[in-house]
mmCIF file of C-alpha atoms in Angstrom:
data_model
loop_
_atom_site.group_PDB
_atom_site.id
_atom_site.type_symbol
_atom_site.label_atom_id
_atom_site.label_comp_id
_atom_site.label_asym_id
_atom_site.label_seq_id
_atom_site.Cartn_x
_atom_site.Cartn_y
_atom_site.Cartn_z
ATOM 1 C CA ARG A 707 47.583 59.283 -3.031
ATOM 2 C CA ARG A 708 49.386 60.157 -6.732
ATOM 3 C CA ASP A 709 46.018 62.614 -7.741
ATOM 4 C CA THR A 710 46.311 64.429 -4.681
ATOM 5 C CA ARG A 711 49.821 65.501 -4.753
ATOM 6 C CA GLY A 712 50.255 68.778 -3.349
ATOM 7 C CA ALA A 713 46.437 69.349 -2.849
ATOM 8 C CA VAL A 714 44.032 69.338 0.128
ATOM 9 C CA THR A 715 42.308 66.180 0.134
ATOM 10 C CA LEU A 716 38.560 66.067 1.477
ATOM 11 C CA LEU A 717 37.331 62.377 2.187
ATOM 12 C CA PHE A 718 33.959 61.764 2.356
ATOM 13 C CA PHE A 719 32.549 58.137 3.025
ATOM 14 C CA GLY A 720 28.043 58.761 1.912
ATOM 15 C CA TYR A 721 25.790 57.623 -0.908
ATOM 16 C CA THR A 722 23.085 59.425 -3.466
ATOM 17 C CA HIS A 723 20.580 58.275 -2.411
ATOM 18 C CA CYS A 724 20.956 60.302 0.552
ATOM 19 C CA PRO A 725 18.132 62.314 0.834
ATOM 20 C CA ASP A 726 20.806 64.551 3.378
ATOM 21 C CA VAL A 727 23.217 64.483 5.193
ATOM 22 C CA CYS A 728 25.145 63.679 1.546
ATOM 23 C CA PRO A 729 23.864 66.622 -0.544
ATOM 24 C CA VAL A 730 24.406 69.264 1.840
ATOM 25 C CA HIS A 731 28.474 68.399 2.869
ATOM 26 C CA MET A 732 28.823 67.823 -0.813
ATOM 27 C CA ALA A 733 26.460 71.883 -1.587
ATOM 28 C CA ASN A 734 28.545 73.456 1.363
ATOM 29 C CA LEU A 735 31.367 72.486 -0.194
ATOM 30 C CA ALA A 736 30.541 73.723 -3.685
ATOM 31 C CA ALA A 737 29.726 77.038 -2.567
ATOM 32 C CA VAL A 738 32.653 77.545 -0.249
ATOM 33 C CA LEU A 739 34.986 76.760 -3.606
ATOM 34 C CA ASP A 740 32.955 79.054 -5.583
ATOM 35 C CA ARG A 741 33.929 82.334 -3.390
ATOM 36 C CA LEU A 742 37.698 81.242 -2.405
ATOM 37 C CA PRO A 743 40.089 82.338 -4.381
ATOM 38 C CA THR A 744 40.956 80.268 -7.144
ATOM 39 C CA GLN A 745 45.160 80.554 -5.988
ATOM 40 C CA ILE A 746 43.582 78.112 -3.062
ATOM 41 C CA ALA A 747 39.679 75.800 -5.015
ATOM 42 C CA ASP A 748 42.314 74.983 -7.156
ATOM 43 C CA ARG A 749 44.494 73.333 -4.368
ATOM 44 C CA VAL A 750 41.851 71.271 -3.606
ATOM 45 C CA ARG A 751 39.744 68.323 -4.059
ATOM 46 C CA VAL A 752 36.891 66.472 -2.248
ATOM 47 C CA VAL A 753 36.913 62.911 -3.178
ATOM 48 C CA PHE A 754 33.565 61.285 -2.602
ATOM 49 C CA VAL A 755 33.223 56.701 -1.656
ATOM 50 C CA THR A 756 30.431 55.403 -2.300
ATOM 51 C CA THR A 757 29.055 53.171 0.682
ATOM 52 C CA ASP A 758 26.343 51.813 -1.238
ATOM 53 C CA PRO A 759 27.987 50.241 -4.316
ATOM 54 C CA GLU A 760 24.685 48.351 -6.062
ATOM 55 C CA ARG A 761 23.449 51.648 -7.077
ATOM 56 C CA ASP A 762 25.880 54.004 -7.210
ATOM 57 C CA THR A 763 28.024 53.150 -10.686
ATOM 58 C CA PRO A 764 30.577 55.336 -11.519
ATOM 59 C CA ALA A 765 27.731 57.185 -14.254
ATOM 60 C CA ARG A 766 25.852 57.500 -12.023
ATOM 61 C CA LEU A 767 28.314 59.103 -9.254
ATOM 62 C CA ARG A 768 29.359 61.685 -12.124
ATOM 63 C CA GLU A 769 26.051 62.282 -12.549
ATOM 64 C CA TRP A 770 25.045 63.524 -8.989
ATOM 65 C CA LEU A 771 28.533 64.972 -8.329
ATOM 66 C CA GLY A 772 28.193 67.252 -10.767
ATOM 67 C CA ALA A 773 25.602 69.259 -9.842
ATOM 68 C CA PHE A 774 27.423 69.966 -6.870
ATOM 69 C CA ASP A 775 30.873 70.512 -8.677
ATOM 70 C CA ALA A 776 32.316 68.933 -11.559
ATOM 71 C CA ARG A 777 35.800 68.698 -9.968
ATOM 72 C CA PHE A 778 34.209 66.297 -7.372
ATOM 73 C CA ILE A 779 35.551 63.217 -7.441
ATOM 74 C CA GLY A 780 33.659 59.971 -7.171
ATOM 75 C CA LEU A 781 35.615 56.405 -6.542
ATOM 76 C CA THR A 782 33.925 52.876 -6.093
ATOM 77 C CA GLY A 783 35.054 49.809 -6.177
ATOM 78 C CA PRO A 784 34.126 46.058 -4.657
ATOM 79 C CA PRO A 785 32.357 46.357 -0.982
ATOM 80 C CA GLU A 786 35.080 44.616 0.908
ATOM 81 C CA GLN A 787 37.591 47.082 -0.333
ATOM 82 C CA LEU A 788 35.253 50.043 0.746
ATOM 83 C CA GLU A 789 34.545 48.697 4.226
ATOM 84 C CA ARG A 790 38.774 48.325 3.935
ATOM 85 C CA ALA A 791 38.428 51.946 2.948
ATOM 86 C CA GLN A 792 36.790 52.708 5.547
ATOM 87 C CA ILE A 793 38.848 51.293 8.468
ATOM 88 C CA ALA A 794 41.932 52.832 7.477
ATOM 89 C CA ALA A 795 40.438 56.274 7.729
ATOM 90 C CA GLY A 796 39.457 55.385 10.597
ATOM 91 C CA VAL A 797 35.389 55.761 9.883
ATOM 92 C CA LEU A 798 32.930 53.135 10.948
ATOM 93 C CA PRO A 799 32.005 50.909 8.181
ATOM 94 C CA ALA A 800 28.599 51.481 6.168
ATOM 95 C CA VAL A 801 25.516 49.360 7.179
ATOM 96 C CA ARG A 802 22.747 48.658 4.458
ATOM 97 C CA ASP A 803 19.084 48.828 6.357
ATOM 98 C CA THR A 804 18.532 45.278 4.888
ATOM 99 C CA ALA A 805 14.674 45.345 6.229
ATOM 100 C CA ALA A 806 13.455 48.586 3.402
ATOM 101 C CA GLY A 807 13.401 45.870 0.579
ATOM 102 C CA GLU A 808 14.930 48.076 -2.775
ATOM 103 C CA ASN A 809 14.357 51.653 -1.399
ATOM 104 C CA TYR A 810 17.142 51.112 1.234
ATOM 105 C CA SER A 811 18.823 53.375 3.032
ATOM 106 C CA VAL A 812 22.802 53.120 4.237
ATOM 107 C CA GLY A 813 24.108 53.999 8.073
ATOM 108 C CA HIS A 814 27.492 56.010 7.524
ATOM 109 C CA ALA A 815 29.752 57.872 8.738
ATOM 110 C CA ALA A 816 29.241 61.475 8.866
ATOM 111 C CA GLN A 817 31.949 62.782 9.023
ATOM 112 C CA VAL A 818 34.520 64.776 6.227
ATOM 113 C CA ILE A 819 37.853 64.184 6.680
ATOM 114 C CA ALA A 820 40.511 66.692 5.741
ATOM 115 C CA TYR A 821 44.206 65.445 4.040
ATOM 116 C CA THR A 822 46.803 68.117 3.481
ATOM 117 C CA ALA A 823 49.635 67.448 0.650
ATOM 118 C CA ASP A 824 51.778 65.574 2.847
ATOM 119 C CA GLY A 825 49.579 62.563 2.817
ATOM 120 C CA LEU A 826 48.294 63.665 6.898
ATOM 121 C CA GLY A 827 44.457 63.579 8.207
ATOM 122 C CA ARG A 828 44.368 66.292 10.160
ATOM 123 C CA VAL A 829 41.051 67.624 10.657
ATOM 124 C CA MET A 830 37.792 65.071 11.035
ATOM 125 C CA TYR A 831 34.947 67.591 10.298
ATOM 126 C CA PRO A 832 31.337 66.450 11.708
ATOM 127 C CA PHE A 833 28.425 67.063 9.695
ATOM 128 C CA GLY A 834 26.657 70.502 10.468
ATOM 129 C CA THR A 835 30.095 72.446 9.411
ATOM 130 C CA ARG A 836 28.785 75.260 8.540
ATOM 131 C CA GLN A 837 29.961 76.994 5.283
ATOM 132 C CA ALA A 838 32.237 80.640 7.630
ATOM 133 C CA ASP A 839 34.544 77.317 9.310
ATOM 134 C CA TRP A 840 34.747 76.319 5.781
ATOM 135 C CA GLU A 841 35.765 79.286 4.155
ATOM 136 C CA HIS A 842 37.801 80.153 7.547
ATOM 137 C CA ASP A 843 39.876 76.880 7.502
ATOM 138 C CA LEU A 844 40.245 75.416 3.877
ATOM 139 C CA PRO A 845 43.300 78.401 3.235
ATOM 140 C CA ARG A 846 44.673 77.692 6.428
ATOM 141 C CA LEU A 847 44.680 74.188 5.080
ATOM 142 C CA VAL A 848 46.639 74.551 1.923
ATOM 143 C CA ARG A 849 48.956 77.641 2.780
ATOM 144 C CA ALA A 850 49.997 74.490 5.697
ATOM 145 C CA SER A 851 50.881 72.493 2.769
ATOM 146 C CA GLY A 852 53.072 74.275 1.049
ATOM 147 C CA GLU A 853 53.698 75.238 -2.666
ATOM 148 C CA ALA A 854 52.781 72.605 -4.392
ATOM 149 C CA PRO A 855 54.769 71.975 -8.290
ATOM 150 C CA ALA A 856 52.611 73.191 -11.153
ATOM 151 C CA PRO A 857 51.339 69.155 -12.648
ATOM 152 C CA VAL A 858 51.188 71.042 -15.686
ATOM 153 C CA ALA A 859 54.190 72.899 -17.074
ATOM 154 C CA VAL A 860 52.981 75.648 -20.347
ATOM 155 C CA GLU A 861 56.029 76.389 -22.815
ATOM 156 C CA GLY A 862 57.169 78.114 -25.770
ATOM 157 C CA ALA A 863 53.585 80.035 -25.899
ATOM 158 C CA PHE A 864 53.401 82.762 -28.435
ATOM 159 C CA GLY A 865 50.565 84.288 -30.764
ATOM 160 C CA PHE A 866 51.190 86.297 -33.539
ATOM 161 C CA ALA A 867 49.747 89.963 -33.959
ATOM 162 C CA PRO A 868 46.139 89.606 -36.217
ATOM 163 C CA PRO A 869 45.512 92.091 -38.708
ATOM 164 C CA THR A 870 42.536 92.533 -37.594
ATOM 165 C CA PRO A 871 40.666 92.185 -33.934
ATOM 166 C CA ASP A 872 38.338 89.364 -35.203
ATOM 167 C CA ALA A 873 40.150 87.187 -33.994
ATOM 168 C CA MET A 874 44.177 84.919 -33.344
ATOM 169 C CA ALA A 875 45.605 82.525 -32.780
ATOM 170 C CA VAL A 876 47.363 80.906 -29.612
ATOM 171 C CA TYR A 877 50.224 78.251 -29.544
ATOM 172 C CA PHE A 878 52.310 76.377 -26.872
ATOM 173 C CA THR A 879 53.286 73.054 -25.407
ATOM 174 C CA LEU A 880 51.358 71.414 -22.668
ATOM 175 C CA ARG A 881 53.895 69.131 -21.010
ATOM 176 C CA ASN A 882 51.476 67.168 -18.351
ATOM 177 C CA ARG A 883 54.461 66.643 -15.046
ATOM 178 C CA SER A 884 51.774 63.887 -13.433
ATOM 179 C CA ALA A 885 51.866 60.573 -14.254
ATOM 180 C CA ALA A 886 48.219 60.948 -14.068
ATOM 181 C CA ALA A 887 45.823 62.013 -17.435
ATOM 182 C CA ASP A 888 44.987 65.487 -17.290
ATOM 183 C CA THR A 889 42.615 66.860 -19.647
ATOM 184 C CA LEU A 890 42.025 70.485 -20.819
ATOM 185 C CA VAL A 891 38.805 71.591 -20.294
ATOM 186 C CA ALA A 892 38.735 75.331 -20.973
ATOM 187 C CA ALA A 893 40.533 78.700 -21.737
ATOM 188 C CA GLU A 894 39.952 82.054 -20.993
ATOM 189 C CA ALA A 895 41.852 85.347 -21.825
ATOM 190 C CA ALA A 896 41.436 89.302 -21.023
ATOM 191 C CA GLY A 897 40.400 91.351 -23.641
ATOM 192 C CA ALA A 898 38.893 87.980 -26.323
ATOM 193 C CA GLY A 899 35.114 87.077 -26.141
ATOM 194 C CA THR A 900 36.009 83.423 -25.975
ATOM 195 C CA ALA A 901 38.915 81.111 -26.532
ATOM 196 C CA THR A 902 38.447 77.811 -27.648
ATOM 197 C CA ILE A 903 40.995 74.839 -28.600
ATOM 198 C CA HIS A 904 40.498 73.835 -32.473
ATOM 199 C CA ARG A 905 42.264 71.422 -34.937
ATOM 200 C CA GLN A 906 42.810 72.124 -38.078
ATOM 201 C CA VAL A 907 40.697 69.866 -40.259
ATOM 202 C CA ALA A 908 42.215 68.665 -44.189
ATOM 203 C CA GLU A 909 39.008 67.004 -46.645
ATOM 204 C CA GLY A 910 38.237 66.923 -50.122
ATOM 205 C CA GLY A 911 40.759 69.684 -50.600
ATOM 206 C CA ARG A 912 39.764 72.084 -48.639
ATOM 207 C CA VAL A 913 41.053 72.675 -44.961
ATOM 208 C CA ARG A 914 38.290 73.312 -41.639
ATOM 209 C CA MET A 915 39.019 74.286 -37.972
ATOM 210 C CA ALA A 916 36.711 71.875 -35.867
ATOM 211 C CA GLN A 917 35.948 72.635 -32.503
ATOM 212 C CA VAL A 918 38.148 70.257 -29.360
ATOM 213 C CA GLU A 919 35.829 70.093 -26.957
ATOM 214 C CA ARG A 920 37.660 68.652 -23.826
ATOM 215 C CA LEU A 921 42.028 68.387 -25.085
ATOM 216 C CA PRO A 922 43.213 64.985 -23.393
ATOM 217 C CA LEU A 923 46.659 64.941 -21.408
ATOM 218 C CA PRO A 924 47.882 61.965 -20.779
ATOM 219 C CA GLY A 925 49.927 61.158 -18.091
ATOM 220 C CA GLY A 926 53.998 62.054 -18.452
ATOM 221 C CA GLY A 927 52.953 63.382 -21.667
ATOM 222 C CA ARG A 928 52.772 66.405 -23.904
ATOM 223 C CA VAL A 929 50.497 67.967 -26.518
ATOM 224 C CA VAL A 930 51.900 70.402 -29.097
ATOM 225 C CA LEU A 931 49.401 73.653 -30.118
ATOM 226 C CA GLU A 932 51.590 74.635 -33.812
ATOM 227 C CA PRO A 933 50.333 76.210 -37.129
ATOM 228 C CA GLY A 934 48.212 74.242 -38.943
ATOM 229 C CA GLY A 935 47.724 71.732 -36.237
ATOM 230 C CA LEU A 936 45.993 72.207 -32.912
ATOM 231 C CA HIS A 937 45.564 76.022 -31.615
ATOM 232 C CA LEU A 938 43.492 78.196 -29.397
ATOM 233 C CA MET A 939 41.293 80.843 -30.989
ATOM 234 C CA LEU A 940 41.099 84.317 -29.610
ATOM 235 C CA ASP A 941 37.702 85.692 -31.095
ATOM 236 C CA SER A 942 35.845 89.331 -30.488
ATOM 237 C CA LEU A 943 39.027 90.756 -28.578
ATOM 238 C CA ALA A 944 38.566 94.110 -27.274
ATOM 239 C CA SER A 945 41.594 96.046 -29.059
ATOM 240 C CA ARG A 946 43.808 94.219 -32.289
ATOM 241 C CA PRO A 947 47.386 92.455 -30.319
ATOM 242 C CA VAL A 948 50.877 94.030 -31.473
ATOM 243 C CA ALA A 949 54.004 92.346 -32.075
ATOM 244 C CA GLY A 950 55.626 92.991 -28.284
ATOM 245 C CA ASP A 951 52.557 93.169 -26.686
ATOM 246 C CA THR A 952 51.227 90.190 -24.282
ATOM 247 C CA VAL A 953 48.269 88.629 -23.634
ATOM 248 C CA ARG A 954 46.834 86.747 -21.040
ATOM 249 C CA VAL A 955 45.397 83.634 -21.502
ATOM 250 C CA ARG A 956 43.801 81.026 -18.317
ATOM 251 C CA LEU A 957 44.232 77.032 -19.214
ATOM 252 C CA ARG A 958 41.644 75.266 -16.845
ATOM 253 C CA PHE A 959 42.268 71.399 -16.209
ATOM 254 C CA ALA A 960 40.005 68.646 -14.799
ATOM 255 C CA ARG A 961 42.820 67.312 -12.048
ATOM 256 C CA ALA A 962 45.601 70.313 -12.359
ATOM 257 C CA PRO A 963 45.235 73.531 -11.166
ATOM 258 C CA SER A 964 44.598 76.531 -13.655
ATOM 259 C CA VAL A 965 47.746 77.701 -15.230
ATOM 260 C CA ASP A 966 48.161 81.824 -15.412
ATOM 261 C CA ILE A 967 50.569 82.450 -19.115
ATOM 262 C CA ASP A 968 51.023 85.746 -20.259
ATOM 263 C CA VAL A 969 51.975 85.301 -24.130
ATOM 264 C CA PRO A 970 53.807 86.847 -26.413
ATOM 265 C CA ILE A 971 52.857 89.046 -30.091
ATOM 266 C CA ARG A 972 54.658 88.345 -32.805
ATOM 267 C CA ARG A 973 55.164 89.862 -36.289
ATOM 268 C CA PHE A 974 53.408 87.104 -38.748
ATOM 269 C CA GLY A 975 56.546 84.999 -40.236
ATOM 270 C CA GLU A 976 58.578 85.681 -37.016
#
């Protein structure tokens, strides 16, 4: 509940060895979320709960779901807990075909349950729901959920006007308002070829930059990007920003919706 607060949650019980129903549902949802506006797609969580905990390890779930969309969440647990979850959600518990040996199949509920931000189940979408239906309904469900408080706040952003358009650094503080840990996974900047997080590393009397692929953000905590430490590096700028300009930056997180910020540019020394 904590991790899906403020979002529309699409809950599905299935298993990764399923040849048809499960991958079709996931592929349809991934395709629709790719087409929807960012402000809508970022308010949708897809939660896939396995009905085959023996074979669906966390690593297997991550790999399988990642083939559709890295944002999809996979859950597992003890069989009795998974059965209670299905009953609580109002679907028939899954049944394993015990006569099939190691290559068994699992009979499971085929519907996706949509919950709005208030935690109430609103719609059960059966197998066969078309992409056009998802594309029509998801924005309505998001709008019905109202405005959600941004779980990640960006404070004190600024950058120094670079002497050339080759590269510049941007600094800010990330504050996680949620109790759940998150991760900054990517960044984009208007007019920049790339935007990557780097850390200043001192070793043997020298300093160098080391790229940080994913920046953890602890639940209820903050991470500071500042001169001499972590910074967002913008490379290959289309033009050289000068003091008084702003640069639009988008930050993408593993859990929280993307955040757009207009970074004010200062003179060096200010």
